[in-house]
Coordinates of C-alpha atoms and ligand atoms in Angstrom, one line a residue:
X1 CA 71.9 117.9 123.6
X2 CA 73.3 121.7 123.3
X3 CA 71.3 122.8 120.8
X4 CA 73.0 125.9 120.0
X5 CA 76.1 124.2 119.8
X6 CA 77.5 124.2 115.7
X7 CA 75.4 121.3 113.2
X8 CA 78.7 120.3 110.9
X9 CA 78.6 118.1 108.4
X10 CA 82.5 116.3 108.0
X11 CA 83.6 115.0 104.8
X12 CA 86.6 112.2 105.0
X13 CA 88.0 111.3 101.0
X14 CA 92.4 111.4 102.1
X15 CA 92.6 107.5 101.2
X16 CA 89.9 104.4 100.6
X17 CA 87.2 105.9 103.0
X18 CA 84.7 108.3 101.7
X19 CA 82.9 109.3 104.7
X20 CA 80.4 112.1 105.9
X21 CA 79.8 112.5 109.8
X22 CA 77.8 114.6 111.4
X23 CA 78.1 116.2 114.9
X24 CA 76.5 118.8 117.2
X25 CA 79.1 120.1 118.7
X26 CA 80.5 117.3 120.5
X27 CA 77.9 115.0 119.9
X28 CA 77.6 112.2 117.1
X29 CA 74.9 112.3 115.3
X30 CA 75.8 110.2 112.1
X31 CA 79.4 108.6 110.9
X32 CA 78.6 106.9 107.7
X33 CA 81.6 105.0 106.2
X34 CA 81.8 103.3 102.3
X35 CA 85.2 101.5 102.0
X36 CA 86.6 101.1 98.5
X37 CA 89.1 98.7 100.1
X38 CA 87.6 95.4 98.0
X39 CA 88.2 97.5 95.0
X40 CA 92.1 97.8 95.6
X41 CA 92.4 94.2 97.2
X42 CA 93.4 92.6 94.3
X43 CA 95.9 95.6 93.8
X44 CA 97.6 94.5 97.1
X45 CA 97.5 98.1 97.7
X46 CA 95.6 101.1 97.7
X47 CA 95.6 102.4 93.8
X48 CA 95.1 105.9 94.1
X49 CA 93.7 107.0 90.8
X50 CA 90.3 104.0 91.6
X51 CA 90.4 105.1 95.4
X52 CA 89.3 109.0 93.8
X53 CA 86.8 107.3 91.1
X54 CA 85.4 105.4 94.2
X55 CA 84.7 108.7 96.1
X56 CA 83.0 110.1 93.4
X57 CA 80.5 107.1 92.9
X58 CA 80.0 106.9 96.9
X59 CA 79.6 110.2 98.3
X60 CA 76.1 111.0 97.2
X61 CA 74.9 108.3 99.0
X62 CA 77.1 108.6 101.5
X63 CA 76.1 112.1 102.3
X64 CA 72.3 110.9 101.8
X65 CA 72.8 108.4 104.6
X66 CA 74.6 110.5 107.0
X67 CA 71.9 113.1 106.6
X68 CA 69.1 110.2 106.9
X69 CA 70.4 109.1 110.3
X70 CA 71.0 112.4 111.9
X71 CA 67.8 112.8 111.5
X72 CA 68.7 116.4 110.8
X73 CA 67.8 118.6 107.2
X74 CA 70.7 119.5 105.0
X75 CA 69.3 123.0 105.2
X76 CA 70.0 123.1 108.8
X77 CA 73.9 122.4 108.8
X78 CA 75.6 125.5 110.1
X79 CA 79.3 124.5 108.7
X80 CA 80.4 122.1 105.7
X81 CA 83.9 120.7 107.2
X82 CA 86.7 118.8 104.9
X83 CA 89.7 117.0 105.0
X84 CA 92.0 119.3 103.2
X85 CA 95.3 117.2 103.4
X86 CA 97.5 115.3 103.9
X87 CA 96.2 111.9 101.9
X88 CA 96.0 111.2 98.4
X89 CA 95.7 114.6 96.0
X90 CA 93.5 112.8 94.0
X91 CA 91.0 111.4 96.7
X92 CA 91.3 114.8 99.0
X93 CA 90.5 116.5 96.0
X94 CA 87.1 114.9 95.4
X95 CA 86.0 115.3 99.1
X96 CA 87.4 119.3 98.9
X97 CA 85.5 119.6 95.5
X98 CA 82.2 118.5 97.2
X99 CA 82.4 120.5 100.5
X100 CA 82.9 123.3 98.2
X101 CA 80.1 122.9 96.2
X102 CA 77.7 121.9 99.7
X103 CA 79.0 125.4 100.9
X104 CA 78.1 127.2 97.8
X105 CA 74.9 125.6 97.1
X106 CA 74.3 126.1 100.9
X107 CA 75.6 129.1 101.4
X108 CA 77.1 128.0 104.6
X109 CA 81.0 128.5 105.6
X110 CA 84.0 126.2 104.9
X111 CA 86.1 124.7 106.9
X112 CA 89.0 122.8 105.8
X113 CA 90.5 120.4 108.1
X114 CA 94.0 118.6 109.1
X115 CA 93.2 114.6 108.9
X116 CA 95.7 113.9 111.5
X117 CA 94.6 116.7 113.8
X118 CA 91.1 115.2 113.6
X119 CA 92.1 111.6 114.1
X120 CA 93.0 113.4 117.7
X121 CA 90.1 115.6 117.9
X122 CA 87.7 112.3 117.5
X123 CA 88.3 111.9 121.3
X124 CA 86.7 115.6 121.8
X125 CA 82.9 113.4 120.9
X126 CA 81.3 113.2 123.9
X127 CA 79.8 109.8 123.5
X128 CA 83.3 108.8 123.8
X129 CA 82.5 109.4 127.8
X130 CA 85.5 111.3 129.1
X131 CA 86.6 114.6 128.2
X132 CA 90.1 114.9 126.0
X133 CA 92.1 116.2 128.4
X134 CA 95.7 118.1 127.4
X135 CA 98.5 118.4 126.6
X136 CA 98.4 115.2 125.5
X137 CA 100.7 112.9 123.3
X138 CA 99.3 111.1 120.0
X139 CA 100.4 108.0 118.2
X140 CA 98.7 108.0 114.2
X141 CA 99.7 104.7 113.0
X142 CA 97.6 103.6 109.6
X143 CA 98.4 102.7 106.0
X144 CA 99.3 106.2 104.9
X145 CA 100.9 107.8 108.5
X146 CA 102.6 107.4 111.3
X147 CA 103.2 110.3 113.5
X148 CA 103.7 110.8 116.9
X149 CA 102.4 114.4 118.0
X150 CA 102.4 116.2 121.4
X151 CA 99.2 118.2 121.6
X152 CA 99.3 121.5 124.1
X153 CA 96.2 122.4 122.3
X154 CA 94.5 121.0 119.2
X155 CA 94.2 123.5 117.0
X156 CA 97.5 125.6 117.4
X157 CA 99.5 123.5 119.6
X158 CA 100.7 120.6 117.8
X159 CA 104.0 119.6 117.5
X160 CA 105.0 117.0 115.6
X161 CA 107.7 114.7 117.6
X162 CA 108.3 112.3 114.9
X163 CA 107.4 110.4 112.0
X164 CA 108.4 107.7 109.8
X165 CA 111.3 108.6 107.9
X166 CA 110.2 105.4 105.1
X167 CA 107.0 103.0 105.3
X168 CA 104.3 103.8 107.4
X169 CA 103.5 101.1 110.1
X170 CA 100.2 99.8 108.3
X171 CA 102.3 100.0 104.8
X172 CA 104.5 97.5 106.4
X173 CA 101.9 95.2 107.7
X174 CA 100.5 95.1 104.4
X175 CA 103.8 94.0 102.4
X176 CA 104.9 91.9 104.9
X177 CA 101.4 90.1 105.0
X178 CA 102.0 90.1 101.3
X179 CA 105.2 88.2 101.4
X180 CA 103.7 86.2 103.8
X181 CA 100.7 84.8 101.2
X182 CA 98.3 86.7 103.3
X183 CA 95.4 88.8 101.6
X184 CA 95.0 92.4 101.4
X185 CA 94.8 94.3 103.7
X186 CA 97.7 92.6 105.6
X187 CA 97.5 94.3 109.1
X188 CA 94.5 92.1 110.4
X189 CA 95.3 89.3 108.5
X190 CA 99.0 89.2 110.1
X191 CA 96.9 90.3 113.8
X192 CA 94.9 87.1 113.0
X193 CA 97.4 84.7 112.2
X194 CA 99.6 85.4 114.6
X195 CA 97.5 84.4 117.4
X196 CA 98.9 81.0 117.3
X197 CA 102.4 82.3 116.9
X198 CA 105.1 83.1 119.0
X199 CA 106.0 86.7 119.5
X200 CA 109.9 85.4 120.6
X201 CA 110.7 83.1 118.1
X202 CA 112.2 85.5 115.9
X203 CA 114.7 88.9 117.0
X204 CA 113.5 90.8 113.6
X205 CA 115.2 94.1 113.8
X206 CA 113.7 97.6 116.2
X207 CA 114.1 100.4 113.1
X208 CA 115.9 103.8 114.7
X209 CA 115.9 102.2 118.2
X210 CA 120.0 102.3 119.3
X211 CA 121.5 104.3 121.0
X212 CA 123.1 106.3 118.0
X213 CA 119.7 107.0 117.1
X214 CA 118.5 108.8 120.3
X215 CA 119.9 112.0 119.0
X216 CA 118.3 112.7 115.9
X217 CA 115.8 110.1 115.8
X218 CA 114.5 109.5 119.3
X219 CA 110.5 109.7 118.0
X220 CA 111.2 109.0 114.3
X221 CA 110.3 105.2 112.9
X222 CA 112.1 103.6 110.7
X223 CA 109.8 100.1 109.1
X224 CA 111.3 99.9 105.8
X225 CA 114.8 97.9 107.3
X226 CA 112.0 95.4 109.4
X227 CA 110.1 94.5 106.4
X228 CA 113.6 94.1 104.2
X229 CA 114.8 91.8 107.3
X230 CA 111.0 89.7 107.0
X231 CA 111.4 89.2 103.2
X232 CA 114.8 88.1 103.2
X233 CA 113.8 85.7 106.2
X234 CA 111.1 84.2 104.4
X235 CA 113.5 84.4 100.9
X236 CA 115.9 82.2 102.6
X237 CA 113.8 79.4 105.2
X238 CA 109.8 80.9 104.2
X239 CA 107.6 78.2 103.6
X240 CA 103.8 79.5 102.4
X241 CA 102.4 76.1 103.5
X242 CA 103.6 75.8 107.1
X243 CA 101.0 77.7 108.7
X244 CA 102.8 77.4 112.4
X245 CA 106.0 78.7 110.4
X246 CA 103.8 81.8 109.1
X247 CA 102.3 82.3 112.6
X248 CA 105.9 82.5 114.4
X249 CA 107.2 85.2 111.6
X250 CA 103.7 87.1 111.7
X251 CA 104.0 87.2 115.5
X252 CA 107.5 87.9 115.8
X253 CA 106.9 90.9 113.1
X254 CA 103.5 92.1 114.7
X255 CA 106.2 92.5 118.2
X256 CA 108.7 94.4 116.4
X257 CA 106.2 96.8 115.6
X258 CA 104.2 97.2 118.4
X259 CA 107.6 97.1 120.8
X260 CA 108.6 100.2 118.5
X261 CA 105.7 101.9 118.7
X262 CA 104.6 101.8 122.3
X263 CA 108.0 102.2 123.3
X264 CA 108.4 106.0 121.3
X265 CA 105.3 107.2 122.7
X266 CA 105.6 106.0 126.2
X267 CA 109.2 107.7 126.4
X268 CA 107.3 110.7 124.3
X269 CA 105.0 110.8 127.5
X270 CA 107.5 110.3 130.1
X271 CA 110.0 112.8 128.5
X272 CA 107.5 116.0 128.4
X273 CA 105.4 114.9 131.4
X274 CA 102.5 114.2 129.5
X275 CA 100.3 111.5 131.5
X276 CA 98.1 110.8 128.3
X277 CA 98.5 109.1 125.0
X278 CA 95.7 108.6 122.5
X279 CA 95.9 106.4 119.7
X280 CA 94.5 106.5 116.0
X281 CA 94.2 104.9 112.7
X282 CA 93.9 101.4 111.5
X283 CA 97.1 99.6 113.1
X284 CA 95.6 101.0 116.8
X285 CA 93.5 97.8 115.9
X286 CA 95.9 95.5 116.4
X287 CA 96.2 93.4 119.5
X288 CA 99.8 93.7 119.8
X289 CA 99.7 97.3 119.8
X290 CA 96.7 97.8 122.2
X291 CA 98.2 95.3 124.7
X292 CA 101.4 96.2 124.8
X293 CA 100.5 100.2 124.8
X294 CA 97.8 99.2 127.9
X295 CA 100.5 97.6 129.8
X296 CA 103.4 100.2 129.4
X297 CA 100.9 103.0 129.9
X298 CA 100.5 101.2 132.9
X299 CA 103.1 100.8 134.0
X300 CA 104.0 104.5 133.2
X301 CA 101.0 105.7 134.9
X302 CA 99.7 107.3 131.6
X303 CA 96.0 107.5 130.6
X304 CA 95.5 105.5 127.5
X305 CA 92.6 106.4 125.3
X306 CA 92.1 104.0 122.0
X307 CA 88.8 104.9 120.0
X308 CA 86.6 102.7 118.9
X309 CA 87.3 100.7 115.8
X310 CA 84.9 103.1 113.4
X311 CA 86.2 106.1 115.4
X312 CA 89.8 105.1 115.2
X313 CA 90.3 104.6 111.0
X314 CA 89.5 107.5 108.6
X315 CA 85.7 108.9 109.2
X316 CA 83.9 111.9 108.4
X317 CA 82.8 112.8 112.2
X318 CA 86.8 113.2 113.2
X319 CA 86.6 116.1 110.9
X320 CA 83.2 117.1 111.6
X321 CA 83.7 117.3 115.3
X322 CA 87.6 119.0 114.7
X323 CA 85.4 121.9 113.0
X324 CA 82.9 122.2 115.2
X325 CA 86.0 122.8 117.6
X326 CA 87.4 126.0 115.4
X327 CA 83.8 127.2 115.2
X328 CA 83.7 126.9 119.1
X329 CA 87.0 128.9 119.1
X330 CA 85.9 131.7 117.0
X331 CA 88.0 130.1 114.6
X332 CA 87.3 131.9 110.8
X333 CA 86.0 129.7 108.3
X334 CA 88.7 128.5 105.6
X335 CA 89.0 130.5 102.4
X336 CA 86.9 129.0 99.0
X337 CA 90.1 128.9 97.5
X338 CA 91.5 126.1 99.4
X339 CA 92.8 123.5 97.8
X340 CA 93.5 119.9 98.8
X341 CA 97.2 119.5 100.1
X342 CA 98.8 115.7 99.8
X343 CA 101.5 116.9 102.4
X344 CA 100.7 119.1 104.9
X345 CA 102.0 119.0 108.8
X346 CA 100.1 118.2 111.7
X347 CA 101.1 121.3 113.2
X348 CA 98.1 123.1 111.6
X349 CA 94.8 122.2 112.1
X350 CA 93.0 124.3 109.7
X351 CA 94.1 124.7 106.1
X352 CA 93.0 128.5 104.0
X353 CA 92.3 130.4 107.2
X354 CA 90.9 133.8 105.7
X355 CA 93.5 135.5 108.0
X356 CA 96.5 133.2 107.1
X357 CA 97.9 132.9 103.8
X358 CA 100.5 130.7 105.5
X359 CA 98.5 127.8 103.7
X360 CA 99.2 128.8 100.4
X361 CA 102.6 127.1 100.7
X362 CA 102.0 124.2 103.1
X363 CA 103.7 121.3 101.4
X364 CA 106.5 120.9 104.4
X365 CA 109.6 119.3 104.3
X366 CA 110.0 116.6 106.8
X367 CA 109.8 117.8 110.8
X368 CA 112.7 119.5 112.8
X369 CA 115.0 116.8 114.3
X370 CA 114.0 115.7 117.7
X371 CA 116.9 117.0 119.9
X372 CA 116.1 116.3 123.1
X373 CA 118.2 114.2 125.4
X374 CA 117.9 110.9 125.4
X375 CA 116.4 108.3 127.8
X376 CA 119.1 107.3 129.8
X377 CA 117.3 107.1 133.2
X378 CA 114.5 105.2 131.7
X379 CA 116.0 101.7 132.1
X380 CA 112.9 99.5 131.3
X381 CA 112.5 101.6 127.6
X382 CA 115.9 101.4 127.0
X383 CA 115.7 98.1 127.6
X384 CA 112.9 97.0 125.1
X385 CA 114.6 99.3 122.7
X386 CA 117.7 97.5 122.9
X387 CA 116.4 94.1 122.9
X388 CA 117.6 92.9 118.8
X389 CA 121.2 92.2 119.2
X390 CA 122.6 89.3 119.9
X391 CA 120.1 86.6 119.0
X392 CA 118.8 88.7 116.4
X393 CA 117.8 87.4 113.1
X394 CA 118.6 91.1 111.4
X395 CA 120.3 92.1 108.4
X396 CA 123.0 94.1 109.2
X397 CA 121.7 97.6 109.3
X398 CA 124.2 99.2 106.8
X399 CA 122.8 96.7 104.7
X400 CA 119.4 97.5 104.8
X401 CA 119.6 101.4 105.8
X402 CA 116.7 100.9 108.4
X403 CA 118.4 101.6 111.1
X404 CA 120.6 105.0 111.0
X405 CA 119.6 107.0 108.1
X406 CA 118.6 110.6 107.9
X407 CA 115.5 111.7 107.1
X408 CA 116.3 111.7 103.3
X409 CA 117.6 108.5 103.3
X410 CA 118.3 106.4 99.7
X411 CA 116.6 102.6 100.5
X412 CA 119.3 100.2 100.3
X413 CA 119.5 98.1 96.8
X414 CA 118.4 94.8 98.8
X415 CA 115.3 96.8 100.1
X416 CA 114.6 98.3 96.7
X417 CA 114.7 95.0 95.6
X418 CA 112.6 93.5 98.1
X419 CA 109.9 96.5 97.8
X420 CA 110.2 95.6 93.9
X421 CA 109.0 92.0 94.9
X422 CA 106.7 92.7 96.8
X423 CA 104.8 96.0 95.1
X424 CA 105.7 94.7 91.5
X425 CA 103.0 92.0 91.3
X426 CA 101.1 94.7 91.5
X427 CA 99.5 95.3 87.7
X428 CA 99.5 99.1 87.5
X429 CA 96.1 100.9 86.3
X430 CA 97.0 101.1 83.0
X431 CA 98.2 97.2 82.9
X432 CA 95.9 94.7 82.4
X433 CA 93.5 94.7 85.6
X434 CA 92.7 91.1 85.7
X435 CA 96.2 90.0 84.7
X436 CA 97.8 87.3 87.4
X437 CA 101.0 87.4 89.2
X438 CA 103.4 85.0 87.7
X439 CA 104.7 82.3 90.5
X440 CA 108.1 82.3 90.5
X441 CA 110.1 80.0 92.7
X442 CA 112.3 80.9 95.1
X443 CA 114.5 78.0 94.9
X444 CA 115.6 78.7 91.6
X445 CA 118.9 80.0 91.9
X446 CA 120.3 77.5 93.9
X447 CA 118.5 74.7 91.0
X448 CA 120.6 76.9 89.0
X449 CA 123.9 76.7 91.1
X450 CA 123.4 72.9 91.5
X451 CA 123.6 72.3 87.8
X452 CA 126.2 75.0 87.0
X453 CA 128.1 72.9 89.7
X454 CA 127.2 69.7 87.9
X455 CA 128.4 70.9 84.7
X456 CA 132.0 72.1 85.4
X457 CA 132.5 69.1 87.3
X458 CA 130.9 66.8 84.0
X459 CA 132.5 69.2 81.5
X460 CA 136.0 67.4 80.8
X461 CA 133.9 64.2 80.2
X462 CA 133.9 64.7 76.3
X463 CA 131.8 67.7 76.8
X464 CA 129.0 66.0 78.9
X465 CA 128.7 68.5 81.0
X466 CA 127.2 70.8 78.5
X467 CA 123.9 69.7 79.3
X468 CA 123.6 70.5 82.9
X469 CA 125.9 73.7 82.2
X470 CA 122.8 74.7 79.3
X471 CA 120.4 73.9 82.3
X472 CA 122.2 76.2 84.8
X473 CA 122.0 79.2 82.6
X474 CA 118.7 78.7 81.6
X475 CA 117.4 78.2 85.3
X476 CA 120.1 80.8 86.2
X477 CA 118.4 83.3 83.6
X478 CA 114.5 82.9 84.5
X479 CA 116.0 83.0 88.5
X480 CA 117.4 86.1 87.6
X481 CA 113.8 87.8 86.6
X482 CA 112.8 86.8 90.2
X483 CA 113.3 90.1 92.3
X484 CA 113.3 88.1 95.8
X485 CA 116.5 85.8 93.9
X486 CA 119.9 86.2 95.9
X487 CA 121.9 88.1 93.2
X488 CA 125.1 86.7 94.1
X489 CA 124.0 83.4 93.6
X490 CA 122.2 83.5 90.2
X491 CA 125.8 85.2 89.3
X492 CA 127.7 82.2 90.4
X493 CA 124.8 79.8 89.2
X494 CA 125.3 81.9 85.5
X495 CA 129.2 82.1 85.2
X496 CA 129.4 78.1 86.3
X497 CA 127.3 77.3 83.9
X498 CA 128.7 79.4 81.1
X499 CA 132.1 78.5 82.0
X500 CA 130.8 74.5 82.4
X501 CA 129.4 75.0 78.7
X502 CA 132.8 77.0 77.2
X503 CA 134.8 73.8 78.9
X504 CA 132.4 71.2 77.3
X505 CA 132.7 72.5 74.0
X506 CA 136.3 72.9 74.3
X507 CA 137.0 69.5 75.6
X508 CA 134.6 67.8 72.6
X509 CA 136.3 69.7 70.2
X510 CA 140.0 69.1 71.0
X511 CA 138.7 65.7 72.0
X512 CA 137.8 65.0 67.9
X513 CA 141.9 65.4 67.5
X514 CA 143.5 62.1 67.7
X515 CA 146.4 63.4 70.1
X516 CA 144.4 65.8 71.9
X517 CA 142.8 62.1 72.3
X518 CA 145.4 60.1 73.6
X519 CA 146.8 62.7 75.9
X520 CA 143.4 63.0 77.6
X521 CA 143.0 59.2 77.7
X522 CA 146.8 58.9 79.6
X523 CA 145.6 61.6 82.1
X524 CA 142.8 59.6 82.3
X525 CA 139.5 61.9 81.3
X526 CA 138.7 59.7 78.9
X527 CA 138.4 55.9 78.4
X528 CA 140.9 54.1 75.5
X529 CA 138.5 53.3 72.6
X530 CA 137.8 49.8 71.7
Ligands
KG4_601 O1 93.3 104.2 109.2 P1 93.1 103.2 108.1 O2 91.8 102.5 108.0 O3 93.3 103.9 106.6 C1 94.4 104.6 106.3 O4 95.4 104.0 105.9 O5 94.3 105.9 106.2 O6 94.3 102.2 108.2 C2 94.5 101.1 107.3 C3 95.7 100.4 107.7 C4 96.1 99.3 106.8 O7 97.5 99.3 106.5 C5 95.8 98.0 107.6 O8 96.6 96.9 107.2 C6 96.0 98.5 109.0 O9 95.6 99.8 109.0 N1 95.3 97.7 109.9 C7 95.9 96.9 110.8 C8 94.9 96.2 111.6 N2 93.7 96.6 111.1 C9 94.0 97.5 110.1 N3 97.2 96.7 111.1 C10 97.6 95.8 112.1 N4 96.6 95.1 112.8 C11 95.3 95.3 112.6 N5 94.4 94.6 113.3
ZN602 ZN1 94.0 108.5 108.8

């Protein structure tokens, strides 16, 4: 071990990880990790405001623990390093609050960190084995990002190729595993499950993968239109107990993902020359991903490198190790001003240099368009690019937006809806914690259509058809609370049955009138008395 090489201590608080690494220069000495994940699980997503209270009840013994298996006294530290941004303002905020307050007490310097920068800088550990060789091209895929980054040099050479323009990949997972009845978190619930499914069985749209889409959006990702295309699916033909049924969609889902993923940063590699790709955060997990990414890369001839699980989500010693870099560098140390920053860019890899006031205003818009040309002479991406079309099971993409929008773009009412479904079961902090989602049925609104159906065509019979017509509204009506419910059909189910029920009325009350009478019973709606 290179004993004069930097002792930081890393502190990781963007999302539900509180974690403290340590490092020596490039060597690990301690990453310990306390997930607040259980804590949100019954959220079905991460609720930020308990993801920040979690941090603060962690980190002491966090930061105990990472100290006690170093092996190393907190006295001895040269550097306190941080995640500065982007994550959560609320969770960042704690970890920034306690690396301040090491510093201080320590009188040691500060360095604040870019999370995505580190999640790239994790490969610089030497227990890792081989050295991070650049320029190199990174994929980021968890809950909160999904960027795909060419690195000339980590920390001022980071251009950000792309990024999702709506969910991030692991957001997706998690809704769709939602929709599906799977628990929380959804991403290795859906990796799981869709084991014994069938990748092909279902086309389910490639977000910002046409042609048209080369232009602007050649390393952008669009999931938001997938998920929309999943949830309708499973609206119209789901069925939460046929477990090969909920194999074949997770599968089919779990492709379109990783066929978008591995395909942008293969051609990302390809297209700059870059003959290695690194992967990060929680989705690099999944099989799908890994397997297809080994194989193109492959086939590419591009050096893949995948972390370890512990290395690859959120961790302490990514940050650690990424200061220890800018200390190596000459770097200065970050200013005790800094403050946490929910959105910051990739493209810098410290935040509050003493020399740079740049990071007083880093909240950046989205990234520059991509504009370079597209992949024509890459047949085989093209190809997997292309492949939803004709068989495919998507919604048509001016429906759902996912598929040509700018980087500002509105979601589509049917995806509003469909995010409504599946995020409003979610009770919000202030709501009742314990309280249960309500069950509502799916097949509703065509109950409700059936009986408004039944009551038009009763309602001449003396006004029988009232009852089935009151049924279809009142079906129609609860149907109509359901956010997954078609709209046009609980509109259809409602005005049959309020027309059936206006009809029924009508025909009972001219009915009472003896001619009214005897003109209906010679058309023959009614039977002669007696
Ligand atoms: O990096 P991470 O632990 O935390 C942040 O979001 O920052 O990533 C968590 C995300 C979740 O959305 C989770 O569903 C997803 O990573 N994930 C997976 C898998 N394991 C975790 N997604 C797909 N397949 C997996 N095996
Ligand atoms: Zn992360």
């Amino acid at each position: 071990m290179n004993r004069d090489a930097p002792l930081v201590l890393g502190i990781e608080t963007s999302c539900d990880e509180t974690s403290v690494g340590i490092v020596r220069g490039d060597q690990l000495l301690a990453n310990v990790v306390s997930s607040s994940m259980e804590q949100h699980r019954r959220f079905g997503g991460v609720v930020p405001e308990v993801a920040a209270r979690a941090h603060v009840e962690a980190m002491p013994q966090v930061l105990q623990e990472a100290i006690d298996r170093a092996g190393v006294a907190v006295e001895e530290v040269d550097a306190i390093a941080v995640t500065a941004g982007p994550g959560l303002a609320g969770a960042l905020m704690v970890g920034v609050g306690a690396a301040k307050g090491l510093a201080q007490a320590l009188d040691k310097p500060l360095y604040a960190v870019n999370h995505l920068v580190g999640h790239v800088a994790v490969e610089l550990l030497r227990s890792e084995g081989r050295e991070l060789e650049l320029p190199a091209v990174a994929l980021l895929v968890s809950g909160g990002h999904t960027s795909l980054l060419l690195i000339r040099d980590l920390v001022d050479g980071v251009e950000v190729l792309g990024e999702t323009i709506d969910d991030a990949a692991g957001e997706a997972f998690d809704k769709v595993g939602r929709v599906l009845g799977l628990s929380y978190p959804g991403g290795p619930e859906i990796d799981r499950v869709a084991l014994a499914g069938d990748p092909d069985k279902y086309a389910f749209p490639r977000g910002l993968t046409q042609h048209k889409d080369q232009s602007t959006h050649r390393y952008n990702f669009s999931f938001s239109g997938l998920k929309t295309a999943v949830a309708r699916w499973w609206e119209a033909h789901g069925d939460p107990s046929d477990e090969a049924l909920i194999a074949d969609v997770a599968a089919s889902f779990q492709d379109a993902v990783a066929d978008v993923l591995t395909a942008k940063a293969i051609d990302a590699c390809t297209a700059h020359g870059v003959p290695r790709l690194v992967l990060g955060g929680g989705v690099a997990a999944n099989s799908r991903v890994r397997a297809l990414a080994e194989q193109r890369a492959t086939d590419q001839g591009v050096d893949l490198r995948i972390p370890p699980l512990s290395l690859c989500t959120d961790n302490g010693a990514m940050i650690a190790v990424l200061a220890a870099e800018l200390i190596r560098r000459g770097q200065a140390p970050s200013r005790m001003d800094t403050s946490a920053q929910s959105s910051v860019s990739a493209q810098y890899a410290q935040l509050g240099r003493g020399d740079d006031h740049r990071t007083d205003s880093l909240d950046v818009p989205p990234h520059p368009a991509e504009t370079t040309d597209p992949p024509e002479d890459r047949p085989e991406i093209m190809d997997s690019l292309n492949r939803w079309g004709a068989t495919s099971v998507a919604p048509d993409p001016s429906e759902t937006g996912g598929d040509d929008q700018g980087d500002a773009r509105k979601p589509s009412e049917d995806e509003e809806r469909i995010d409504e479904a599946i995020t409003g079961l979610q009770p919000t902090v202030s709501a009742s914690a314990t309280r249960a989602p309500t069950p509502k049925s799916p097949w509703l609104p065509n109950v409700s259509f059936s009986l408004g159906v039944l009551g038009i065509a009763l309602s001449p019979a003396l006004g029988v058809g009232v009852i089935p017509a009151i049924l279809a509204v009142l079906t129609g009506h609860i149907a109509k609370a359901h956010p997954l419910a078609r709209k046009s059909t609980v509109m259809v189910a409602l005005v049959l049955g309020y027309l059936g029920i206006a009809v029924s009325i009508v025909v009972g009350i001219v009915a009472a009138t003896p001619l009214v009478r005897a003109l209906l019973v010679s058309a023959g709606f009614l039977l002669p008395e007696g």
